[in-house]
Structures are given as structure tokens and as C-alpha cells.
Amino acid sequence: MITLWGRSNSHNVKKPLWLLEELGISYVRHDVGGPFGMDEVYHAKNPNGLIPTLEDGDLIQWESNSILRYLAARYGDSSTFWPADPAQRAIGDKWMDWQIGFGEKIKGAYLGLIRTPEAQRDHAAISASAEAMNSAMQIIENMLESSEYLSGDALGLGDIAMGVFAYSYYNLAIDRPALPMTERWFAKLQQRPAYQKSVMIPLS
Ligand SMILES: N[C@@H](CCC(=O)N[C@@H](CS)C(=O)NCC(=O)O)C(=O)O
């Protein structure tokens, strides 16, 4: 049985949760991090003191994108989440690394608007974060003009990593430019039961 450690409202936990749901794998999840804290047993599994951590038999894996790669390689279908052709796999793979930069850009707006009382908000930091995200999303928009998904013709790991952040981007009270291709992609993600279950929860 696979065990996933981490609170369900974390972007980085949502990624493996979504993939586990897409793959139809049985798993148990334990709340760790944020208000749930982390004990010594958890720190022994993940010396970074961060979530998520995945346990599968003797394997203890951390770093959310590395967890995605492991799950896809072990349980995925070579025609979808883990393409056999390295060049095909590389298309989605780069978006997983690109997403790490986006994760930094979203922090100002996410923490400011979701986790900070209104009176204490740093509006300059929120605006700078929104502006940085809007510029980055234009790069996604350009990619999606010639591709159905970030990973190519089908949903792949690049879409999982960025799709989690797209949900937050579209649910934060910020000004956004029109991005028709990105909105089409986001609409397709929202139709997936696995995305609905693991990603589409109120931001907290
Ligand atoms: N690079 C790591 C980053 C993990 C990370 O920053 N996790 C955050 C939540 S998204 C965390 O553990 N925060 C502390 C906490 O929740 O207590 C990954 O992708 O797994």
C-alpha cells in the first residue's frame, strides 16, 4: 500500500494526489505539515522538514516532482504518463522544472490573499506576484497555441505539475489577462474527476 504524507491543501501534495487518482492506485494519506505539525518520525522520513513524502514498500521518496516521476515510471502507461520515447518525455519534463519558478512567483499573492488577514496585507507584494504570474502564463499560452497539453497530445506530468498551480492562479482575486488557449486547457483539466477530487478544493 502506498502512503502519502502531507496536508491536502498544499500545492506540492496535490500533485502526487492527483496522479495517484489518475492512475487509480490505492493509497492512504496522512495529514502532516502546517497546523498538523511534523514529528520526529516524519523528520526521519524527510530530513527537509517539508511535505510531501511518499512511501512505497521500502522506498521513501520526497520532492513532489520526483514523486511524480517515480509514480509515472512505476505505475504509468508508456503511452501517457511515462512516454517510452525520451524526446516525447522531455516535452512534459521541462514544464515540471519550469513550474518550480512559478511556485515562487505565486507566493506573494497566495500567502497575501489566502493566508493573511486583510488589514495586514502587503498590496505591493501581491501586485508584483500577480504581474510575475501573468507574464509567466503568457509563455504557457504561447505553448498551448500549438499543443493540446503542456506534455504534448495527452495529459502528462508537466500538466500535473502546472495544473495544480493553474487552479490557484484562476481562483485568486487578481487581475488576469485573457488567455484563451490556457483557459481551454484549464477547462479540460476541470472536467477530470481526479482533478476535481484532489485539486479543486477551496484555497486555504
Ligand atoms: N521542493 C519541494 C517543496 C516542498 C514544500 O515547500 N512544501 C511546503 C508545502 S507546499 C511545506 O512543506 N511547507 C511546510 C509545511 O507545510 O509545514 C517539493 O516539491 O516537494
Coordinates of N, CA and C and ligand atoms in Angstrom, one line a residue:
M1 N 0.8 -1.2 0.0 CA 0.0 0.0 0.0 C 0.9 1.3 0.0
I2 N 0.5 2.2 -0.8 CA 1.3 3.5 -0.9 C 0.8 4.4 0.2
T3 N 1.7 5.1 0.8 CA 1.3 6.1 1.8 C 1.9 7.4 1.4
L4 N 1.0 8.4 1.4 CA 1.4 9.8 1.1 C 1.2 10.6 2.3
W5 N 2.3 11.4 2.7 CA 2.3 12.2 3.8 C 2.2 13.7 3.4
G6 N 1.2 14.4 4.0 CA 1.1 15.8 3.7 C -0.3 16.3 3.7
R7 N -0.5 17.5 4.1 CA -1.9 18.1 4.2 C -2.4 18.3 2.7
S8 N -3.7 18.1 2.6 CA -4.2 18.1 1.2 C -4.4 19.5 0.5
N9 N -4.2 20.6 1.3 CA -4.3 21.9 0.7 C -2.9 22.4 0.2
S10 N -1.9 21.6 0.2 CA -0.6 22.0 -0.3 C -0.5 21.8 -1.8
H11 N 0.1 22.8 -2.5 CA 0.3 22.6 -3.9 C 1.1 21.3 -4.2
N12 N 2.2 21.2 -3.4 CA 3.1 20.1 -3.7 C 2.6 18.7 -3.3
V13 N 1.6 18.7 -2.4 CA 0.9 17.4 -2.1 C -0.2 17.1 -3.1
K14 N -0.8 18.2 -3.6 CA -1.9 18.0 -4.6 C -1.3 17.3 -5.9
K15 N -0.1 17.5 -6.2 CA 0.5 16.9 -7.4 C 0.5 15.4 -7.4
P16 N 1.1 14.8 -6.4 CA 1.0 13.3 -6.3 C -0.4 12.8 -6.1
L17 N -1.1 13.5 -5.3 CA -2.5 13.1 -5.0 C -3.3 12.9 -6.4
W18 N -3.2 14.0 -7.2 CA -3.8 14.0 -8.5 C -3.4 12.8 -9.3
L19 N -2.0 12.6 -9.4 CA -1.5 11.5 -10.2 C -2.0 10.1 -9.7
L20 N -2.0 10.0 -8.4 CA -2.4 8.7 -7.8 C -3.9 8.4 -8.2
E21 N -4.7 9.5 -8.2 CA -6.1 9.4 -8.6 C -6.2 9.0 -10.1
E22 N -5.4 9.7 -10.9 CA -5.4 9.4 -12.4 C -5.0 7.9 -12.6
L23 N -4.0 7.4 -11.9 CA -3.6 6.1 -12.1 C -4.4 5.0 -11.4
G24 N -5.4 5.5 -10.6 CA -6.3 4.5 -10.0 C -5.6 3.6 -9.0
I25 N -4.6 4.2 -8.3 CA -3.8 3.4 -7.3 C -4.4 3.6 -5.9
S26 N -4.4 2.5 -5.1 CA -4.9 2.6 -3.7 C -3.8 3.3 -2.9
Y27 N -4.2 4.2 -2.0 CA -3.2 4.8 -1.2 C -3.9 5.3 0.1
V28 N -3.1 5.6 1.1 CA -3.6 6.3 2.3 C -2.8 7.6 2.4
R29 N -3.4 8.6 2.9 CA -2.8 9.9 3.1 C -2.9 10.3 4.5
H30 N -1.8 10.8 5.1 CA -1.8 11.3 6.4 C -1.5 12.8 6.4
D31 N -2.3 13.5 7.2 CA -2.1 15.0 7.4 C -0.8 15.2 8.1
V32 N 0.1 16.0 7.5 CA 1.3 16.4 8.1 C 1.6 17.8 7.5
G33 N 2.3 18.7 8.3 CA 2.6 20.0 7.9 C 1.6 21.0 8.2
G34 N 2.0 22.3 8.2 CA 1.1 23.4 8.5 C 0.6 23.2 10.0
P35 N -0.8 23.3 10.1 CA -1.3 23.2 11.5 C -1.2 21.8 12.1
F36 N -0.9 20.8 11.2 CA -0.8 19.4 11.7 C 0.6 19.1 12.3
G37 N 1.6 19.9 12.0 CA 2.9 19.8 12.5 C 3.6 18.6 11.9
M38 N 4.8 18.4 12.4 CA 5.7 17.2 11.9 C 6.4 16.7 13.1
D39 N 6.3 15.4 13.3 CA 7.0 14.8 14.5 C 8.4 14.2 14.1
E40 N 9.1 13.6 15.0 CA 10.4 13.1 14.7 C 10.3 11.9 13.7
V41 N 9.3 11.2 13.8 CA 9.1 10.0 12.9 C 9.1 10.6 11.5
Y42 N 8.3 11.7 11.3 CA 8.2 12.2 9.9 C 9.6 12.8 9.5
H43 N 10.2 13.5 10.4 CA 11.6 14.1 10.1 C 12.6 13.0 9.7
A44 N 12.4 11.8 10.2 CA 13.3 10.7 9.9 C 13.1 10.3 8.5
K45 N 11.8 10.4 8.0 CA 11.5 10.1 6.6 C 12.0 11.2 5.7
N46 N 11.7 12.4 6.1 CA 12.1 13.5 5.2 C 12.9 14.5 5.9
P47 N 14.2 14.5 5.8 CA 15.1 15.4 6.6 C 14.9 16.9 6.2
N48 N 14.2 17.2 5.2 CA 14.0 18.6 4.8 C 12.9 19.2 5.7
G49 N 12.1 18.4 6.3 CA 11.0 19.0 7.1 C 10.0 19.6 6.2
L50 N 9.8 19.0 5.1 CA 8.8 19.6 4.1 C 7.8 18.4 3.7
I51 N 6.7 18.8 3.1 CA 5.8 17.8 2.5 C 5.8 18.0 1.0
P52 N 5.5 17.0 0.2 CA 5.0 15.7 0.6 C 6.2 14.7 0.7
T53 N 5.9 13.5 1.3 CA 6.7 12.4 1.3 C 5.9 11.2 0.9
L54 N 6.4 10.3 0.0 CA 5.7 9.1 -0.4 C 6.4 7.9 0.0
E55 N 5.7 6.9 0.5 CA 6.3 5.6 0.9 C 5.7 4.5 0.0
D56 N 6.5 3.8 -0.6 CA 6.0 2.6 -1.4 C 6.9 1.5 -1.1
G57 N 6.5 0.6 -0.3 CA 7.4 -0.5 0.1 C 8.6 0.1 0.9
D58 N 9.8 -0.3 0.4 CA 11.0 0.2 1.1 C 11.4 1.6 0.6
L59 N 10.7 2.0 -0.4 CA 11.1 3.4 -1.0 C 10.5 4.5 -0.2
I60 N 11.3 5.4 0.3 CA 10.8 6.7 0.8 C 11.2 7.8 -0.1
Q61 N 10.3 8.5 -0.7 CA 10.6 9.5 -1.8 C 10.1 10.8 -1.4
W62 N 10.9 11.9 -1.5 CA 10.4 13.2 -1.3 C 10.8 14.1 -2.5
E63 N 10.4 15.3 -2.5 CA 10.4 16.2 -3.7 C 9.2 15.8 -4.6
S64 N 8.2 16.7 -4.6 CA 7.0 16.3 -5.3 C 7.2 15.9 -6.8
N65 N 8.0 16.7 -7.5 CA 8.1 16.3 -8.9 C 8.9 15.0 -9.1
S66 N 9.8 14.7 -8.2 CA 10.5 13.4 -8.2 C 9.5 12.3 -7.9
I67 N 8.6 12.6 -7.0 CA 7.5 11.6 -6.7 C 6.6 11.3 -7.9
L68 N 6.3 12.4 -8.6 CA 5.5 12.2 -9.9 C 6.3 11.3 -10.9
R69 N 7.6 11.6 -11.0 CA 8.4 10.8 -12.0 C 8.4 9.3 -11.6
Y70 N 8.6 9.1 -10.3 CA 8.6 7.7 -9.8 C 7.2 7.0 -10.0
L71 N 6.2 7.7 -9.7 CA 4.8 7.0 -9.8 C 4.6 6.7 -11.3
A72 N 4.9 7.7 -12.1 CA 4.7 7.5 -13.6 C 5.5 6.4 -14.2
A73 N 6.8 6.3 -13.7 CA 7.7 5.3 -14.3 C 7.2 3.9 -13.8
R74 N 6.8 3.8 -12.5 CA 6.5 2.5 -12.0 C 5.1 2.1 -12.3
Y75 N 4.1 3.0 -12.3 CA 2.7 2.6 -12.5 C 2.1 3.1 -13.8
G76 N 2.8 4.0 -14.5 CA 2.1 4.6 -15.6 C 2.2 3.8 -16.9
D77 N 1.5 4.3 -17.9 CA 1.4 3.6 -19.1 C 2.4 4.3 -20.0
S78 N 3.2 3.5 -20.8 CA 4.3 4.1 -21.6 C 3.7 5.1 -22.7
S79 N 2.4 5.0 -22.9 CA 1.9 5.9 -24.0 C 1.3 7.2 -23.3
T80 N 1.3 7.3 -22.0 CA 0.8 8.5 -21.4 C 1.7 9.1 -20.4
F81 N 1.7 8.8 -19.1 CA 2.4 9.5 -18.1 C 3.9 9.3 -18.2
W82 N 4.4 8.2 -18.8 CA 5.8 7.9 -18.9 C 6.1 7.5 -20.3
P83 N 6.1 8.4 -21.3 CA 6.4 8.1 -22.7 C 7.7 7.3 -22.8
A84 N 7.7 6.3 -23.6 CA 8.9 5.4 -23.8 C 10.0 6.2 -24.5
D85 N 9.5 7.1 -25.4 CA 10.5 7.9 -26.2 C 11.0 9.1 -25.3
P86 N 12.3 9.1 -25.1 CA 12.9 10.2 -24.2 C 12.6 11.6 -24.7
A87 N 12.5 11.8 -26.1 CA 12.2 13.1 -26.6 C 10.8 13.5 -26.3
Q88 N 9.9 12.5 -26.3 CA 8.5 12.8 -26.0 C 8.3 13.1 -24.5
R89 N 9.1 12.3 -23.7 CA 9.0 12.5 -22.3 C 9.6 13.9 -21.9
A90 N 10.6 14.3 -22.6 CA 11.2 15.6 -22.3 C 10.3 16.8 -22.4
I91 N 9.3 16.7 -23.3 CA 8.4 17.8 -23.5 C 7.7 18.2 -22.2
G92 N 7.1 17.2 -21.5 CA 6.4 17.5 -20.3 C 7.4 17.7 -19.1
D93 N 8.5 17.1 -19.2 CA 9.5 17.2 -18.2 C 10.0 18.6 -17.9
K94 N 10.2 19.4 -19.0 CA 10.7 20.7 -18.8 C 9.7 21.6 -18.0
W95 N 8.4 21.3 -18.2 CA 7.4 22.1 -17.5 C 7.4 21.8 -16.0
M96 N 7.8 20.6 -15.7 CA 7.9 20.3 -14.2 C 9.0 21.2 -13.6
D97 N 10.1 21.4 -14.3 CA 11.1 22.3 -13.7 C 10.7 23.8 -13.8
W98 N 10.0 24.1 -14.9 CA 9.5 25.5 -15.1 C 8.5 25.8 -14.0
Q99 N 7.8 24.9 -13.6 CA 6.7 25.1 -12.5 C 7.4 25.5 -11.2
I100 N 8.6 25.1 -11.0 CA 9.2 25.4 -9.7 C 9.4 27.0 -9.6
G101 N 9.7 27.6 -10.7 CA 9.8 29.0 -10.8 C 8.5 29.7 -10.6
F102 N 7.4 29.1 -11.1 CA 6.1 29.6 -11.0 C 5.7 29.5 -9.5
G103 N 6.1 28.4 -8.8 CA 5.8 28.3 -7.4 C 6.3 29.4 -6.6
E104 N 7.4 30.0 -7.0 CA 8.0 31.1 -6.3 C 7.2 32.4 -6.6
K105 N 6.8 32.5 -7.9 CA 6.0 33.7 -8.3 C 4.7 33.8 -7.6
I106 N 4.0 32.7 -7.3 CA 2.7 32.7 -6.8 C 2.7 33.1 -5.3
K107 N 3.8 32.9 -4.6 CA 3.8 33.0 -3.2 C 3.3 34.3 -2.6
G108 N 3.7 35.5 -3.2 CA 3.2 36.8 -2.7 C 1.7 36.9 -2.7
A109 N 1.1 36.5 -3.8 CA -0.4 36.7 -4.0 C -1.1 35.6 -3.1
Y110 N -0.5 34.4 -3.1 CA -1.2 33.3 -2.4 C -1.2 33.5 -0.9
L111 N 0.0 33.8 -0.4 CA 0.1 34.0 1.0 C -0.6 35.3 1.5
G112 N -0.5 36.3 0.6 CA -1.1 37.6 0.9 C -2.6 37.5 0.9
L113 N -3.2 36.9 -0.1 CA -4.6 36.9 -0.2 C -5.3 35.8 0.5
I114 N -4.6 34.6 0.7 CA -5.3 33.5 1.3 C -4.9 33.3 2.8
R115 N -3.7 33.7 3.1 CA -3.3 33.3 4.5 C -3.0 34.6 5.3
T116 N -3.3 35.8 4.8 CA -3.0 37.0 5.6 C -4.3 37.8 5.8
P117 N -4.6 38.2 7.0 CA -5.8 39.0 7.3 C -5.7 40.3 6.4
E118 N -6.9 40.7 5.9 CA -6.9 41.8 5.0 C -6.1 43.1 5.5
A119 N -6.3 43.4 6.7 CA -5.6 44.6 7.3 C -4.1 44.5 7.2
Q120 N -3.6 43.3 7.2 CA -2.1 43.2 7.2 C -1.5 42.8 5.9
R121 N -2.3 42.9 4.8 CA -1.8 42.5 3.5 C -0.8 43.5 2.9
D122 N 0.2 43.0 2.2 CA 1.2 43.8 1.6 C 0.8 43.8 0.1
H123 N 0.1 44.9 -0.2 CA -0.5 45.0 -1.6 C 0.5 45.1 -2.7
A124 N 1.6 45.7 -2.4 CA 2.7 45.8 -3.4 C 3.2 44.4 -3.7
A125 N 3.4 43.6 -2.7 CA 3.9 42.3 -2.9 C 2.9 41.4 -3.7
I126 N 1.6 41.6 -3.4 CA 0.5 40.9 -4.1 C 0.5 41.3 -5.6
S127 N 0.6 42.6 -5.8 CA 0.6 43.1 -7.2 C 1.8 42.6 -8.0
A128 N 3.0 42.6 -7.3 CA 4.2 42.1 -8.0 C 4.1 40.6 -8.3
S129 N 3.5 39.9 -7.4 CA 3.4 38.5 -7.6 C 2.4 38.2 -8.8
A130 N 1.3 39.0 -8.8 CA 0.3 38.8 -9.9 C 0.9 39.1 -11.2
E131 N 1.7 40.2 -11.3 CA 2.3 40.6 -12.5 C 3.3 39.5 -13.0
A132 N 4.1 39.0 -12.1 CA 5.0 37.9 -12.5 C 4.3 36.7 -13.0
M133 N 3.2 36.4 -12.3 CA 2.4 35.2 -12.8 C 1.8 35.4 -14.2
N134 N 1.3 36.6 -14.4 CA 0.7 36.9 -15.7 C 1.7 36.8 -16.8
S135 N 2.9 37.3 -16.6 CA 3.9 37.2 -17.6 C 4.3 35.8 -17.9
A136 N 4.4 35.0 -16.8 CA 4.7 33.6 -17.0 C 3.6 32.8 -17.7
M137 N 2.4 33.1 -17.4 CA 1.2 32.4 -18.0 C 1.2 32.7 -19.5
Q138 N 1.7 33.8 -19.9 CA 1.7 34.1 -21.4 C 2.6 33.1 -22.1
I139 N 3.6 32.6 -21.4 CA 4.5 31.6 -22.0 C 3.7 30.3 -22.2
I140 N 2.9 30.0 -21.2 CA 2.1 28.8 -21.3 C 1.1 29.0 -22.5
E141 N 0.5 30.2 -22.6 CA -0.5 30.5 -23.6 C 0.2 30.3 -25.0
N142 N 1.4 30.7 -25.2 CA 2.1 30.5 -26.5 C 2.3 29.1 -26.8
M143 N 2.6 28.3 -25.8 CA 2.9 26.9 -26.0 C 1.6 26.2 -26.4
L144 N 0.5 26.6 -25.7 CA -0.8 25.9 -25.9 C -1.5 26.3 -27.3
E145 N -0.9 27.2 -27.9 CA -1.4 27.6 -29.3 C -1.1 26.5 -30.3
S146 N -0.1 25.7 -30.0 CA 0.3 24.6 -30.9 C 0.2 23.2 -30.3
S147 N -0.3 23.1 -29.1 CA -0.3 21.8 -28.4 C -1.5 21.7 -27.5
E148 N -2.1 20.6 -27.5 CA -3.3 20.4 -26.6 C -3.0 20.5 -25.1
Y149 N -1.9 19.9 -24.8 CA -1.4 19.9 -23.4 C 0.0 20.3 -23.3
L150 N 0.5 20.7 -22.1 CA 1.9 21.1 -21.9 C 2.8 19.9 -22.2
S151 N 2.3 18.7 -22.0 CA 3.1 17.5 -22.2 C 3.0 16.9 -23.6
G152 N 2.2 17.6 -24.5 CA 2.0 17.1 -25.9 C 0.6 16.9 -26.2
D153 N 0.3 15.7 -26.8 CA -1.1 15.5 -27.3 C -2.0 15.0 -26.1
A154 N -1.4 14.5 -25.1 CA -2.2 13.9 -24.0 C -1.7 14.5 -22.6
L155 N -2.6 14.5 -21.6 CA -2.2 14.9 -20.3 C -1.0 14.2 -19.8
G156 N 0.0 14.9 -19.3 CA 1.2 14.3 -18.8 C 1.7 15.0 -17.5
L157 N 2.9 14.6 -17.1 CA 3.4 15.1 -15.8 C 3.6 16.6 -15.8
G158 N 3.9 17.2 -16.9 CA 4.0 18.7 -17.0 C 2.7 19.4 -16.7
D159 N 1.6 18.8 -17.2 CA 0.3 19.3 -16.9 C -0.1 19.1 -15.5
I160 N 0.3 18.0 -14.9 CA 0.0 17.8 -13.5 C 0.7 18.8 -12.6
A161 N 2.0 19.0 -12.8 CA 2.7 20.0 -12.0 C 2.2 21.4 -12.2
M162 N 1.9 21.8 -13.4 CA 1.4 23.2 -13.6 C -0.1 23.3 -13.4
G163 N -0.8 22.2 -13.6 CA -2.3 22.3 -13.5 C -2.7 22.5 -12.0
V164 N -1.9 22.1 -11.1 CA -2.2 22.4 -9.7 C -2.1 23.9 -9.4
F165 N -1.1 24.5 -10.0 CA -0.9 25.9 -9.8 C -1.9 26.8 -10.6
A166 N -2.3 26.2 -11.8 CA -3.3 26.9 -12.6 C -4.6 27.1 -11.8
Y167 N -5.0 26.1 -11.0 CA -6.2 26.2 -10.2 C -6.1 27.4 -9.2
S168 N -5.0 27.5 -8.6 CA -4.8 28.6 -7.6 C -4.8 29.9 -8.4
Y169 N -4.0 30.0 -9.5 CA -4.0 31.2 -10.3 C -5.4 31.7 -10.7
Y170 N -6.2 30.8 -11.1 CA -7.6 31.2 -11.5 C -8.5 31.4 -10.4
N171 N -8.1 31.1 -9.1 CA -9.0 31.3 -8.0 C -8.5 32.3 -7.0
L172 N -7.5 33.0 -7.4 CA -7.0 34.2 -6.6 C -7.7 35.4 -7.1
A173 N -8.0 36.3 -6.2 CA -8.6 37.6 -6.6 C -7.6 38.6 -7.1
I174 N -7.1 38.3 -8.3 CA -6.1 39.2 -9.0 C -6.6 39.5 -10.4
D175 N -6.1 40.5 -11.0 CA -6.4 40.8 -12.4 C -5.6 39.9 -13.3
R176 N -6.3 39.3 -14.3 CA -5.6 38.4 -15.2 C -5.9 38.8 -16.7
P177 N -4.9 38.6 -17.5 CA -5.2 38.9 -19.0 C -6.0 37.8 -19.6
A178 N -6.7 38.1 -20.7 CA -7.4 37.0 -21.4 C -6.3 36.0 -22.0
L179 N -6.5 34.8 -21.7 CA -5.5 33.7 -22.2 C -6.4 32.6 -22.8
P180 N -6.9 32.7 -24.0 CA -7.9 31.8 -24.5 C -7.4 30.3 -24.5
M181 N -6.2 30.1 -24.9 CA -5.7 28.7 -25.1 C -5.5 28.1 -23.7
T182 N -5.0 28.9 -22.7 CA -4.8 28.5 -21.4 C -6.2 28.2 -20.7
E183 N -7.1 29.0 -21.0 CA -8.5 28.8 -20.4 C -9.1 27.5 -21.0
R184 N -8.8 27.2 -22.3 CA -9.3 26.0 -22.9 C -8.7 24.8 -22.2
W185 N -7.4 24.9 -22.0 CA -6.6 23.8 -21.3 C -7.1 23.6 -19.9
F186 N -7.3 24.7 -19.2 CA -7.8 24.7 -17.8 C -9.2 24.1 -17.7
A187 N -10.0 24.4 -18.7 CA -11.4 23.8 -18.7 C -11.3 22.3 -18.8
K188 N -10.4 21.8 -19.7 CA -10.3 20.4 -19.8 C -9.8 19.7 -18.6
L189 N -8.9 20.3 -17.9 CA -8.4 19.8 -16.6 C -9.6 19.7 -15.6
Q190 N -10.4 20.7 -15.6 CA -11.5 20.7 -14.6 C -12.6 19.7 -14.9
Q191 N -12.6 19.1 -16.1 CA -13.5 18.0 -16.4 C -13.1 16.7 -15.9
R192 N -11.8 16.6 -15.4 CA -11.3 15.3 -15.0 C -11.7 15.0 -13.5
P193 N -12.3 13.9 -13.3 CA -12.7 13.5 -11.9 C -11.5 13.6 -10.9
A194 N -10.3 13.1 -11.4 CA -9.2 13.1 -10.5 C -8.7 14.5 -10.1
Y195 N -8.9 15.4 -11.0 CA -8.5 16.9 -10.7 C -9.5 17.5 -9.8
Q196 N -10.8 17.1 -10.1 CA -11.9 17.7 -9.2 C -11.7 17.2 -7.8
K197 N -11.3 15.9 -7.6 CA -11.2 15.4 -6.3 C -10.0 15.9 -5.5
S198 N -8.8 16.0 -6.2 CA -7.6 16.3 -5.5 C -7.1 17.8 -5.5
V199 N -7.6 18.5 -6.6 CA -7.0 19.8 -6.8 C -8.1 20.9 -6.5
M200 N -9.3 20.6 -6.9 CA -10.4 21.7 -6.9 C -11.1 21.7 -5.5
I201 N -10.3 22.1 -4.5 CA -10.8 22.3 -3.2 C -10.6 23.8 -2.8
P202 N -11.3 24.4 -1.9 CA -11.2 25.8 -1.6 C -9.7 26.1 -1.2
L203 N -9.2 27.2 -1.7 CA -7.8 27.6 -1.3 C -7.7 27.9 0.2
S204 N -6.7 27.4 0.8 CA -6.6 27.6 2.3 C -5.1 27.6 2.6
Ligands
LIG1 N1 10.6 21.2 -3.5 C1 9.7 20.6 -2.5 C2 9.0 21.8 -1.8 C3 8.1 21.3 -0.7 C4 7.4 22.4 0.1 O1 7.9 23.6 0.0 N2 6.4 22.0 0.8 C5 5.7 23.0 1.6 C6 4.2 22.9 1.3 S1 3.7 23.2 -0.4 C7 5.9 22.7 3.1 O2 6.3 21.6 3.4 N3 5.6 23.6 3.9 C8 5.8 23.4 5.3 C9 4.5 22.9 6.0 O3 3.5 22.6 5.3 O4 4.5 22.7 7.2 C10 8.7 19.7 -3.2 O5 8.4 20.0 -4.4 O6 8.3 18.7 -2.6

